[in-house]
Tab-separated table of C-alpha atoms in Angstrom:
chain	number	residue	atom	x	y	z
A	20	MET	CA	-2.395	-12.109	69.372
A	21	GLU	CA	-0.815	-12.480	72.796
A	22	ILE	CA	-3.345	-12.842	75.617
A	23	PHE	CA	-2.301	-13.463	79.217
A	24	ASP	CA	-5.231	-14.762	81.289
A	25	LYS	CA	-3.280	-15.574	84.450
A	26	VAL	CA	-0.297	-14.193	86.331
A	27	GLU	CA	1.317	-17.621	85.972
A	28	ASP	CA	1.178	-17.256	82.174
A	29	ILE	CA	3.046	-13.959	82.398
A	30	LYS	CA	5.680	-15.395	84.724
A	31	ARG	CA	6.178	-18.374	82.421
A	32	GLU	CA	6.717	-16.155	79.368
A	33	VAL	CA	9.114	-13.905	81.301
A	34	MET	CA	11.134	-16.943	82.387
A	35	ASN	CA	11.170	-18.344	78.842
A	36	THR	CA	12.641	-15.030	77.693
A	37	LEU	CA	15.281	-14.966	80.442
A	38	GLU	CA	16.364	-18.519	79.615
A	39	ASN	CA	16.496	-18.055	75.810
A	40	GLN	CA	20.173	-18.302	74.892
A	41	SER	CA	19.593	-17.222	71.289
A	42	LEU	CA	18.529	-13.717	72.421
A	43	THR	CA	20.988	-10.970	73.311
A	44	TYR	CA	20.476	-8.909	76.449
A	45	GLU	CA	18.996	-6.076	74.373
A	46	GLN	CA	16.608	-8.452	72.590
A	47	GLN	CA	15.520	-9.909	75.936
A	48	THR	CA	14.862	-6.393	77.265
A	49	TYR	CA	12.661	-5.584	74.280
A	50	ARG	CA	10.735	-8.835	74.665
A	51	LEU	CA	10.131	-8.177	78.356
A	52	ALA	CA	8.776	-4.724	77.527
A	53	LYS	CA	6.413	-6.242	74.962
A	54	ILE	CA	5.121	-8.742	77.519
A	55	ALA	CA	4.362	-5.870	79.898
A	56	GLU	CA	2.541	-3.951	77.178
A	57	ASN	CA	0.474	-6.971	76.194
A	58	ILE	CA	-0.888	-7.379	79.707
A	59	MET	CA	-3.076	-4.452	78.690
A	60	ASP	CA	-6.291	-4.940	76.727
A	61	TYR	CA	-6.589	-3.886	73.096
A	62	PRO	CA	-8.286	-0.470	72.751
A	63	VAL	CA	-11.465	-2.147	71.425
A	64	SER	CA	-14.287	-3.818	73.332
A	65	LYS	CA	-14.181	-7.534	74.098
A	66	ASP	CA	-17.154	-8.230	71.816
A	67	ASP	CA	-15.636	-6.443	68.820
A	68	LEU	CA	-15.578	-8.497	65.603
A	69	PHE	CA	-11.842	-7.850	65.486
A	70	TYR	CA	-11.168	-10.767	67.848
A	71	GLU	CA	-13.164	-13.253	65.806
A	72	MET	CA	-11.570	-12.143	62.540
A	73	TYR	CA	-8.113	-12.170	64.107
A	74	ASN	CA	-8.560	-15.748	65.297
A	75	GLU	CA	-9.757	-16.724	61.818
A	76	GLY	CA	-6.609	-15.229	60.318
A	77	LYS	CA	-8.470	-12.622	58.271
A	78	ILE	CA	-6.989	-9.696	60.224
A	79	CYS	CA	-3.476	-9.284	61.578
A	80	ASP	CA	-2.168	-6.430	63.752
A	81	LEU	CA	1.488	-7.360	63.098
A	82	ASP	CA	2.111	-7.742	66.832
A	83	GLU	CA	2.288	-3.990	67.315
A	84	GLY	CA	1.234	-4.485	70.923
A	85	HIS	CA	-2.015	-3.976	72.766
A	86	ALA	CA	-1.156	-0.472	73.971
A	87	PRO	CA	1.107	1.281	71.427
A	88	TYR	CA	2.943	4.202	73.025
A	89	ALA	CA	4.905	5.525	70.039
A	90	PRO	CA	4.082	5.709	66.324
A	91	ARG	CA	5.020	2.662	64.300
A	92	TYR	CA	7.237	4.564	61.839
A	93	ILE	CA	8.802	8.002	62.382
A	94	LEU	CA	10.497	10.068	59.653
A	95	PRO	CA	12.086	13.077	61.369
A	96	ASP	CA	13.304	16.243	59.682
A	97	TYR	CA	17.031	15.512	59.825
A	98	GLU	CA	17.896	18.574	57.743
A	99	LYS	CA	16.443	20.690	60.564
A	100	LEU	CA	18.674	18.868	63.053
A	101	LEU	CA	21.856	19.645	61.118
A	102	ARG	CA	20.723	23.186	60.390
A	103	GLU	CA	19.464	24.146	63.848
A	104	GLY	CA	20.619	21.505	66.318
A	105	SER	CA	18.430	20.254	69.185
A	106	GLU	CA	17.801	21.937	72.530
A	107	PHE	CA	16.767	18.692	74.224
A	108	LEU	CA	19.855	16.807	73.047
A	109	ARG	CA	22.105	19.848	73.578
A	110	LEU	CA	23.283	19.726	69.983
A	111	THR	CA	24.340	22.843	68.084
A	112	PRO	CA	24.145	23.285	64.292
A	113	ALA	CA	26.673	21.086	62.468
A	114	LYS	CA	29.614	22.933	60.914
A	115	ASN	CA	31.638	20.060	59.443
A	116	LEU	CA	31.351	16.384	58.502
A	117	LYS	CA	32.443	15.086	61.912
A	118	GLN	CA	29.839	17.202	63.688
A	119	ALA	CA	27.105	16.224	61.220
A	120	ILE	CA	27.777	12.497	61.667
A	121	ASN	CA	28.040	12.888	65.447
A	122	SER	CA	24.705	14.742	65.632
A	123	LEU	CA	22.961	12.154	63.466
A	124	LEU	CA	24.246	9.214	65.490
A	125	ILE	CA	23.126	10.823	68.742
A	126	PHE	CA	19.734	11.727	67.292
A	127	TYR	CA	19.117	8.249	65.840
A	128	HIS	CA	19.398	6.823	69.355
A	129	HIS	CA	16.342	8.855	70.389
A	130	VAL	CA	14.010	7.996	67.471
A	131	PRO	CA	11.581	5.207	68.462
A	132	SER	CA	9.581	2.876	66.229
A	133	ILE	CA	7.831	-0.473	66.313
A	134	THR	CA	11.295	-2.051	66.231
A	135	ARG	CA	12.621	0.367	68.939
A	136	PHE	CA	15.225	1.552	66.387
A	137	PRO	CA	14.847	4.304	63.774
A	138	VAL	CA	13.236	2.942	60.607
A	139	TYR	CA	14.305	6.025	58.635
A	140	ILE	CA	17.685	7.717	58.942
A	141	GLY	CA	17.244	10.165	56.083
A	142	SER	CA	18.717	10.759	52.642
A	143	LEU	CA	22.324	10.279	53.662
A	144	ASP	CA	23.886	11.814	50.579
A	145	THR	CA	21.710	14.936	50.772
A	146	LEU	CA	22.409	15.280	54.496
A	147	LEU	CA	26.180	14.908	54.327
A	148	GLU	CA	27.042	16.375	50.905
A	149	PRO	CA	27.075	20.034	52.122
A	150	PHE	CA	29.884	19.147	54.528
A	151	ILE	CA	32.242	17.778	51.863
A	152	ASP	CA	34.422	19.959	49.655
A	153	GLU	CA	36.596	17.242	48.194
A	154	VAL	CA	36.830	13.484	48.469
A	155	ASN	CA	39.957	12.296	50.240
A	156	ASP	CA	40.992	9.360	52.401
A	157	ASP	CA	39.852	11.066	55.613
A	158	VAL	CA	36.351	11.720	54.241
A	159	ILE	CA	36.031	8.156	52.965
A	160	GLU	CA	37.198	6.788	56.332
A	161	GLU	CA	34.685	8.952	58.268
A	162	ILE	CA	31.770	7.773	56.128
A	163	LYS	CA	32.970	4.178	56.334
A	164	LEU	CA	33.109	4.337	60.135
A	165	PHE	CA	29.664	5.988	60.123
A	166	LEU	CA	28.222	3.051	58.175
A	167	ILE	CA	29.922	0.536	60.463
A	168	GLN	CA	28.541	2.336	63.514
A	169	LEU	CA	25.028	2.217	62.064
A	170	ASP	CA	25.255	-1.511	61.392
A	171	ARG	CA	26.629	-2.376	64.822
A	172	THR	CA	24.339	-0.194	66.955
A	173	ILE	CA	21.019	-0.100	65.053
A	174	ASN	CA	20.425	-3.799	65.386
A	175	ASP	CA	17.526	-4.102	62.998
A	176	SER	CA	17.538	-4.073	59.197
A	177	PHE	CA	14.186	-2.318	58.997
A	178	CYS	CA	16.375	0.756	59.459
A	179	HIS	CA	16.281	2.519	56.086
A	180	ALA	CA	18.349	5.155	54.281
A	181	ASN	CA	17.790	6.887	50.949
A	182	ILE	CA	20.221	8.148	48.322
A	183	GLY	CA	19.676	9.922	45.003
A	184	PRO	CA	18.180	10.887	42.641
A	185	TYR	CA	21.208	13.100	41.972
A	186	GLU	CA	24.703	11.709	41.744
A	187	THR	CA	26.701	13.044	44.671
A	188	LYS	CA	30.132	12.568	46.150
A	189	VAL	CA	28.619	10.956	49.241
A	190	GLY	CA	26.380	8.702	47.154
A	191	ASN	CA	29.392	7.428	45.241
A	192	ILE	CA	31.366	6.865	48.430
A	193	ILE	CA	28.505	4.863	49.947
A	194	LEU	CA	28.144	2.672	46.853
A	195	ASP	CA	31.898	2.074	46.832
A	196	ILE	CA	31.957	1.071	50.499
A	197	ILE	CA	28.873	-1.110	50.990
A	198	ASP	CA	30.205	-3.977	48.874
A	199	GLU	CA	33.266	-4.166	51.087
A	200	LEU	CA	31.307	-3.904	54.340
A	201	GLN	CA	28.486	-6.349	53.504
A	202	ASN	CA	26.332	-4.720	56.183
A	203	VAL	CA	22.742	-5.625	56.947
A	204	THR	CA	21.892	-2.127	58.222
A	205	PRO	CA	20.814	0.235	56.832
A	206	ASN	CA	18.468	-1.048	54.162
A	207	MET	CA	18.759	1.445	51.274
A	208	THR	CA	16.716	2.818	48.400
A	209	LEU	CA	17.942	4.773	45.408
A	210	LEU	CA	15.303	7.388	44.568
A	211	TYR	CA	15.652	6.901	40.833
A	212	ASP	CA	14.547	9.257	38.074
A	213	SER	CA	15.782	8.552	34.548
A	214	GLU	CA	15.659	12.285	33.799
A	215	ILE	CA	17.973	13.088	36.717
A	216	THR	CA	19.969	10.004	37.700
A	217	PRO	CA	22.975	9.364	35.408
A	218	ASP	CA	23.157	5.867	33.933
A	219	THR	CA	26.685	5.415	35.250
A	220	PHE	CA	25.533	6.112	38.804
A	221	ALA	CA	22.480	3.839	38.466
A	222	GLU	CA	24.631	1.025	37.038
A	223	LYS	CA	27.004	1.428	39.953
A	224	ALA	CA	24.029	1.059	42.297
A	225	ILE	CA	22.944	-2.111	40.488
A	226	LYS	CA	26.415	-3.645	40.817
A	227	ALA	CA	26.329	-2.859	44.541
A	228	SER	CA	22.843	-4.333	44.827
A	229	LEU	CA	23.817	-7.577	43.141
A	230	ASN	CA	26.528	-8.070	45.764
A	231	THR	CA	24.780	-6.642	48.831
A	232	ALA	CA	21.018	-6.506	48.008
A	233	ASN	CA	21.436	-2.748	48.480
A	234	PRO	CA	20.125	-0.353	47.253
A	235	ALA	CA	16.675	-1.086	45.835
A	236	PHE	CA	15.233	1.280	43.195
A	237	ALA	CA	12.154	3.464	43.738
A	238	ASN	CA	10.331	5.057	40.793
A	239	LEU	CA	10.655	8.618	42.082
A	240	SER	CA	8.539	10.361	39.455
A	241	TYR	CA	5.617	7.995	40.098
A	242	TYR	CA	5.754	8.510	43.855
A	243	LYS	CA	5.916	12.278	43.343
A	244	LYS	CA	2.607	12.157	41.469
A	245	ASP	CA	0.967	10.508	44.492
A	246	PHE	CA	2.533	12.744	47.109
A	247	ASN	CA	2.214	15.930	45.057
A	248	GLU	CA	3.883	18.648	47.162
A	249	VAL	CA	4.232	16.515	50.303
A	250	PRO	CA	7.902	15.696	51.086
A	251	PHE	CA	8.393	11.965	51.589
A	252	GLY	CA	10.997	9.302	52.167
A	253	ILE	CA	11.250	5.528	51.871
A	254	ALA	CA	11.374	3.864	55.299
A	255	SER	CA	11.451	0.381	56.818
A	256	CYS	CA	11.041	-2.250	54.075
A	257	TYR	CA	9.904	0.048	51.256
A	258	ASN	CA	7.346	2.309	52.934
A	259	ALA	CA	6.841	5.704	51.291
A	260	LEU	CA	5.678	8.107	54.018
A	261	PRO	CA	5.529	11.844	54.672
A	262	THR	CA	8.708	13.195	56.235
A	263	THR	CA	8.409	15.283	59.397
A	264	GLY	CA	5.781	12.638	60.170
A	265	GLY	CA	5.349	8.948	59.479
A	266	ALA	CA	2.831	6.199	60.223
A	267	PHE	CA	0.700	5.848	63.346
A	268	THR	CA	0.038	2.154	62.793
A	269	LEU	CA	0.007	-0.666	60.221
A	270	SER	CA	-2.503	-3.508	60.290
A	271	ARG	CA	-3.532	-5.786	57.449
A	272	ILE	CA	-6.028	-8.186	55.947
A	273	ARG	CA	-5.249	-11.621	54.554
A	274	LEU	CA	-7.275	-11.759	51.354
A	275	ASN	CA	-6.837	-15.511	51.037
A	276	LYS	CA	-8.357	-16.172	54.465
A	277	ILE	CA	-11.343	-13.988	53.596
A	278	ALA	CA	-11.741	-15.917	50.335
A	279	ASP	CA	-11.801	-19.203	52.253
A	280	ASP	CA	-15.049	-18.136	53.939
A	281	SER	CA	-16.670	-16.765	50.781
A	282	LYS	CA	-19.155	-18.636	48.597
A	283	GLY	CA	-17.643	-17.211	45.422
A	284	ILE	CA	-16.407	-14.022	43.782
A	285	ASP	CA	-19.577	-11.997	44.275
A	286	ASP	CA	-19.946	-12.997	47.929
A	287	PHE	CA	-16.288	-12.109	48.485
A	288	ILE	CA	-16.507	-8.700	46.783
A	289	ASN	CA	-19.870	-7.598	48.161
A	290	GLY	CA	-20.256	-9.626	51.341
A	291	GLU	CA	-17.175	-10.847	53.210
A	292	LEU	CA	-14.575	-8.267	52.132
A	293	PRO	CA	-16.591	-5.179	53.197
A	294	LYS	CA	-17.168	-6.643	56.686
A	295	VAL	CA	-13.478	-7.328	57.253
A	296	VAL	CA	-12.298	-3.969	55.892
A	297	ASP	CA	-14.846	-2.111	58.032
A	298	THR	CA	-13.736	-3.983	61.139
A	299	LEU	CA	-10.065	-3.290	60.514
A	300	VAL	CA	-10.351	0.439	59.760
A	301	HIS	CA	-12.285	0.968	63.000
A	302	PHE	CA	-9.730	-1.105	64.927
A	303	MET	CA	-6.928	1.011	63.462
A	304	GLU	CA	-8.726	4.228	64.362
A	305	SER	CA	-9.108	2.999	67.946
A	306	LYS	CA	-5.370	2.334	68.153
A	307	ILE	CA	-4.593	5.791	66.807
A	308	ASP	CA	-7.008	7.361	69.279
A	309	PHE	CA	-5.237	5.549	72.109
A	310	LEU	CA	-1.791	6.588	70.889
A	311	VAL	CA	-2.737	10.239	70.406
A	312	ASN	CA	-4.993	10.800	73.402
A	313	LYS	CA	-3.873	8.351	76.085
A	314	THR	CA	-0.107	8.042	75.734
A	315	SER	CA	2.535	10.707	76.213
A	316	PHE	CA	4.314	10.710	72.839
A	317	PHE	CA	2.407	13.447	71.022
A	318	LYS	CA	2.115	15.455	74.253
A	319	SER	CA	5.688	15.477	75.485
A	320	SER	CA	8.262	14.031	73.061
A	321	PHE	CA	11.021	16.469	72.144
A	322	LEU	CA	10.552	15.304	68.546
A	323	ILE	CA	7.125	16.964	68.604
A	324	ARG	CA	8.088	19.896	70.814
A	325	GLU	CA	11.020	20.938	68.631
A	326	GLY	CA	9.219	20.332	65.333
A	327	PHE	CA	11.202	17.360	64.067
A	328	VAL	CA	7.864	15.621	63.471
A	329	LYS	CA	4.300	16.955	63.386
A	330	ILE	CA	1.150	15.024	64.208
A	331	GLU	CA	-0.614	16.249	61.071
A	332	ASN	CA	1.977	14.434	58.926
A	333	PHE	CA	1.233	10.964	60.314
A	334	VAL	CA	-1.011	8.463	58.534
A	335	GLY	CA	-2.506	5.028	59.141
A	336	LEU	CA	-1.357	2.191	56.871
A	337	PHE	CA	-3.890	-0.402	55.723
A	338	GLY	CA	-1.989	-3.492	54.621
A	339	VAL	CA	-2.932	-6.228	52.161
A	340	VAL	CA	-1.453	-9.717	51.711
A	341	GLY	CA	-2.449	-12.960	50.028
A	342	LEU	CA	-3.840	-11.749	46.697
A	343	HIS	CA	-2.242	-14.618	44.744
A	344	GLU	CA	-3.892	-17.307	46.861
A	345	CYS	CA	-7.142	-15.330	47.048
A	346	ILE	CA	-7.454	-15.422	43.242
A	347	GLU	CA	-6.822	-19.169	43.119
A	348	ILE	CA	-9.356	-19.878	45.903
A	349	LEU	CA	-12.091	-17.721	44.367
A	350	SER	CA	-11.593	-19.048	40.849
A	351	ALA	CA	-11.756	-22.629	42.162
A	352	LYS	CA	-15.106	-21.824	43.805
A	353	GLU	CA	-16.339	-20.746	40.383
A	354	GLY	CA	-15.104	-24.018	38.852
A	355	LYS	CA	-12.073	-22.423	37.193
A	356	THR	CA	-8.312	-22.314	37.646
A	357	PHE	CA	-6.758	-18.840	37.516
A	358	VAL	CA	-3.056	-18.380	38.326
A	359	LEU	CA	-1.707	-14.862	38.800
A	360	GLY	CA	1.098	-14.103	36.373
A	361	THR	CA	-0.020	-16.845	33.987
A	362	ASP	CA	-3.685	-16.202	33.210
A	363	LYS	CA	-5.083	-12.873	32.027
A	364	GLU	CA	-8.316	-13.689	33.873
A	365	ALA	CA	-6.353	-13.935	37.135
A	366	GLU	CA	-4.851	-10.508	36.599
A	367	GLU	CA	-8.250	-8.984	35.847
A	368	LEU	CA	-9.736	-10.587	38.959
A	369	GLY	CA	-6.822	-9.186	40.964
A	370	ILE	CA	-7.572	-5.711	39.619
A	371	LYS	CA	-11.256	-6.138	40.493
A	372	ILE	CA	-10.385	-7.176	44.039
A	373	MET	CA	-7.939	-4.327	44.564
A	374	ASP	CA	-10.376	-1.790	43.106
A	375	LYS	CA	-12.867	-2.908	45.751
A	376	VAL	CA	-10.316	-2.815	48.567
A	377	GLU	CA	-9.293	0.702	47.555
A	378	GLU	CA	-12.934	1.814	47.394
A	379	LEU	CA	-13.745	0.386	50.832
A	380	VAL	CA	-10.670	1.808	52.557
A	381	ASN	CA	-11.263	5.240	51.036
A	382	LYS	CA	-14.854	5.255	52.310
A	383	PHE	CA	-13.527	5.576	55.845
A	384	THR	CA	-12.632	9.041	57.099
A	385	SER	CA	-10.170	9.225	59.976
A	386	LYS	CA	-10.094	12.003	62.573
A	387	TYR	CA	-6.384	12.261	61.800
A	388	SER	CA	-3.990	12.419	58.821
A	389	PRO	CA	-4.870	15.751	57.154
A	390	VAL	CA	-1.692	15.228	55.113
A	391	TRP	CA	-3.518	12.371	53.323
A	392	ASN	CA	-7.010	13.851	53.233
A	393	SER	CA	-7.866	12.023	56.491
A	394	LYS	CA	-7.666	8.636	54.753
A	395	PHE	CA	-5.591	5.540	55.409
A	396	MET	CA	-2.897	4.697	52.875
A	397	LEU	CA	-2.922	1.296	51.178
A	398	HIS	CA	0.205	-0.765	51.723
A	399	ALA	CA	1.334	-4.049	50.119
A	400	GLN	CA	2.505	-5.633	53.343
A	401	VAL	CA	5.541	-7.885	53.278
A	402	GLY	CA	4.795	-10.737	55.625
A	403	ALA	CA	4.699	-11.864	59.254
A	404	ALA	CA	4.453	-14.881	61.511
A	405	ASN	CA	1.851	-17.484	60.592
A	406	ASP	CA	1.942	-16.458	56.927
A	407	LYS	CA	2.606	-19.912	55.543
A	408	GLY	CA	0.488	-20.200	52.406
A	409	THR	CA	0.087	-16.425	52.190
A	410	THR	CA	2.132	-14.515	49.620
A	411	ALA	CA	3.305	-11.026	50.562
A	412	GLY	CA	1.287	-8.099	49.214
A	413	THR	CA	0.057	-8.607	45.665
A	414	ARG	CA	3.112	-10.569	44.552
A	415	ILE	CA	3.134	-13.679	42.413
A	416	GLN	CA	3.674	-16.790	44.488
A	417	ILE	CA	7.195	-18.182	44.579
A	418	GLY	CA	7.398	-21.235	42.322
A	419	LYS	CA	4.739	-19.894	39.946
A	420	GLU	CA	6.687	-16.980	38.477
A	421	PRO	CA	6.275	-16.441	34.723
A	422	ASP	CA	9.104	-15.121	32.551
A	423	LEU	CA	10.666	-11.900	33.817
A	424	TYR	CA	8.877	-9.515	31.470
A	425	GLN	CA	5.422	-10.962	32.102
A	426	HIS	CA	6.195	-10.911	35.814
A	427	ILE	CA	7.029	-7.206	35.635
A	428	ARG	CA	3.940	-6.370	33.551
A	429	THR	CA	1.661	-8.094	36.071
A	430	ALA	CA	3.427	-6.622	39.093
A	431	ALA	CA	3.312	-3.107	37.650
A	432	ARG	CA	-0.484	-3.188	37.254
A	433	LEU	CA	-0.945	-4.310	40.844
A	434	GLN	CA	1.564	-1.885	42.347
A	435	GLN	CA	-0.578	1.091	41.315
A	436	TYR	CA	-2.729	0.845	44.456
A	437	PHE	CA	0.030	1.344	47.002
A	438	PRO	CA	1.434	4.847	47.442
A	439	SER	CA	2.662	3.859	50.891
A	440	GLY	CA	4.766	0.971	49.683
A	441	THR	CA	5.044	-2.113	47.538
A	442	GLY	CA	7.867	-3.945	45.834
A	443	ASP	CA	9.132	-6.970	43.946
A	444	HIS	CA	12.545	-8.551	44.343
A	445	PHE	CA	14.462	-10.500	41.704
A	446	PRO	CA	17.552	-12.667	42.187
A	447	PHE	CA	19.912	-12.771	39.186
A	448	GLU	CA	22.481	-15.363	38.212
A	449	SER	CA	26.015	-14.562	39.339
A	450	THR	CA	27.376	-13.391	35.972
A	451	ALA	CA	24.819	-10.568	35.806
A	452	GLU	CA	27.266	-8.233	37.564
A	453	LYS	CA	29.200	-8.109	34.296
A	454	ASN	CA	26.239	-6.444	32.602
A	455	PRO	CA	24.570	-3.942	34.963
A	456	LYS	CA	23.411	-1.919	31.951
A	457	ALA	CA	21.068	-4.741	30.940
A	458	ILE	CA	19.485	-4.807	34.399
A	459	LEU	CA	19.140	-1.022	34.347
A	460	ASP	CA	17.307	-1.336	31.017
A	461	ILE	CA	14.936	-3.819	32.663
A	462	PHE	CA	14.335	-1.402	35.541
A	463	LYS	CA	13.731	1.483	33.139
A	464	GLY	CA	11.177	-0.587	31.251
A	465	ALA	CA	9.469	-1.574	34.500
A	466	PHE	CA	9.214	2.052	35.599
A	467	LYS	CA	7.728	3.063	32.254
A	468	LEU	CA	4.978	0.552	33.043
A	469	ASN	CA	4.494	2.373	36.368
A	470	MET	CA	6.148	-0.212	38.541
A	471	ARG	CA	6.918	1.550	41.808
A	472	TYR	CA	9.721	-0.387	43.436
A	473	ILE	CA	12.114	-3.101	42.326
A	474	SER	CA	15.300	-4.678	43.610
A	475	CYS	CA	17.862	-7.276	42.620
A	476	TYR	CA	20.509	-9.373	44.299
A	477	LYS	CA	22.916	-12.108	43.240
A	478	GLU	CA	21.721	-15.680	43.694
A	479	ASP	CA	24.909	-16.829	45.424
A	480	GLY	CA	25.468	-13.750	47.601
A	481	ASP	CA	25.223	-13.859	51.387
A	482	LEU	CA	22.898	-10.864	51.669
A	483	ILE	CA	19.316	-11.344	50.540
A	484	ARG	CA	16.132	-9.310	50.564
A	485	VAL	CA	13.592	-11.394	52.417
A	486	THR	CA	10.259	-9.674	51.926
A	487	GLY	CA	11.706	-6.166	51.966
A	488	TYR	CA	14.362	-6.124	54.669
A	489	LEU	CA	17.891	-7.559	54.491
A	490	VAL	CA	19.317	-10.667	56.137
A	491	LYS	CA	22.560	-12.591	55.790
A	492	LYS	CA	22.019	-16.238	54.963
A	493	SER	CA	25.072	-17.082	57.074
A	494	ASP	CA	23.488	-15.340	60.076
A	495	LEU	CA	20.279	-17.314	59.630
A	496	GLU	CA	22.333	-20.511	59.778
A	497	LYS	CA	23.788	-19.330	63.092
A	498	PHE	CA	20.350	-18.444	64.462
A	499	ASN	CA	18.967	-21.818	63.358
A	500	ARG	CA	21.704	-23.410	65.472
A	501	GLY	CA	20.580	-21.382	68.488
A	502	GLU	CA	23.475	-18.928	68.329
A	503	GLN	CA	23.052	-15.221	69.019
A	504	VAL	CA	23.005	-12.738	66.136
A	505	SER	CA	23.383	-9.030	66.936
A	506	TYR	CA	20.515	-7.758	64.770
A	507	ASP	CA	17.043	-9.056	65.583
A	508	THR	CA	15.563	-9.004	62.068
A	509	VAL	CA	17.048	-12.451	61.508
A	510	GLN	CA	14.346	-13.976	63.737
A	511	TYR	CA	11.638	-12.618	61.419
A	512	ALA	CA	13.422	-14.192	58.458
A	513	GLN	CA	13.503	-17.643	60.003
A	514	ASP	CA	10.094	-18.771	58.742
A	515	PRO	CA	10.276	-17.076	55.296
A	516	LEU	CA	13.691	-18.546	54.515
A	517	ASN	CA	13.265	-21.917	56.201
A	518	ASP	CA	9.630	-22.636	55.352
A	519	TYR	CA	8.144	-20.116	52.889
A	520	GLY	CA	10.514	-20.668	49.970
A	521	ILE	CA	12.199	-17.258	49.750
A	522	LEU	CA	15.426	-18.978	48.705
A	523	GLU	CA	13.514	-20.638	45.854
A	524	ARG	CA	12.663	-17.424	43.970
A	525	LYS	CA	13.135	-17.816	40.239
A	526	VAL	CA	16.667	-16.811	39.278
A	527	GLN	CA	16.806	-14.397	36.348
A	528	ASN	CA	19.508	-13.944	33.728
A	529	VAL	CA	20.322	-11.132	31.339
């Protein structure tokens, strides 16, 4: 929480930003805008319990800003853009590959988010495939330059693209190119369905992922059950959201911090947890009210006016972190020692906790989000500043991972609660790229257990999935030395990689 009590405090923070040699001009501009926004008060009263719970670490607003003036995540209808063009941007319908890429690049520049860059750039293979008759050197070069342009101008690896579930010419070109490029942006997900996606294509994706941490795999059939007839895409880290819409806001609770103040399991479940959840859902609703009714976005943005997004397709995301530590704290207060991933009792307690969280969140009815029955969506949040000692989402703590198959069984049970996003990431030893079929078999088994989202990368590769987004280890080394790095996601990876043990994840073999 950033509170400025005096003008001198504001001036000092502005000057600190201007003097910071590790920030690019663009990053400084964004920081200055955030300072200006945070001069405003939060859209809740000064005596709201939110402030107390925030200071205790039980609630976190993910530094969205005190006065949000655009939705956190936006998933526009890019098919409409290519089909119809845009009056505001003076774009006509695309007739060939060059025009389609040109229209997308222009449009991306005008899609805001919490990061100020688009967090969803569409299903690239589906978007571009209609403009390709045959694969030749010119087509490959155009798509290659498109991917380079994305990486160099969308300076944030929360930017996300989808491919699949069908094998396409464009999908194959992308998988062939990304290993060579070693780009951070965009983060990618293969929408995988064993009934649709050929094994050869999936294995090719796994080989690419081992070398580039891209793409991750989403269990498409499972997500379809949750979303029913609602079109959706995977955005940001691994956030499944309605397309032609997105997410108003994302805030979260730290389960471990709530457990610290509980007398035991019963007091946590029936006393402390309900108070924190109730406080957060009302805080989130206040933010959405402010965004919808006070700011200009839903009144005047061309994205709304031309139908690229619709307010009824936006939802609020209720995030959860720290389940692993919560279980250990609560069991210790009962005179026991439960470790998630190792003890069956820990897993059952985790299920009990998440059942209660789900029940409490679903009790609240929002004035918004008809696309999701006016409820907030549960989200296994990835991590943020001040998260030392707090494991992302419902994951097993790094350093306490069981064998791979037990890890997957536990993760799959806990991923059931999160239609808006969850995931587990597994580094593999370097020789695994010789046997992508074995990793695909592991993924298939995980998805049969109803695991939603899984990814892999090679232990000695430069690219790594941090908590969901991508970072180059070599870029982190530069940033640690105070050097500038073009994409700003590296600053968010500094604590996880330097202090939270991300590089110490258990390495798997096949």
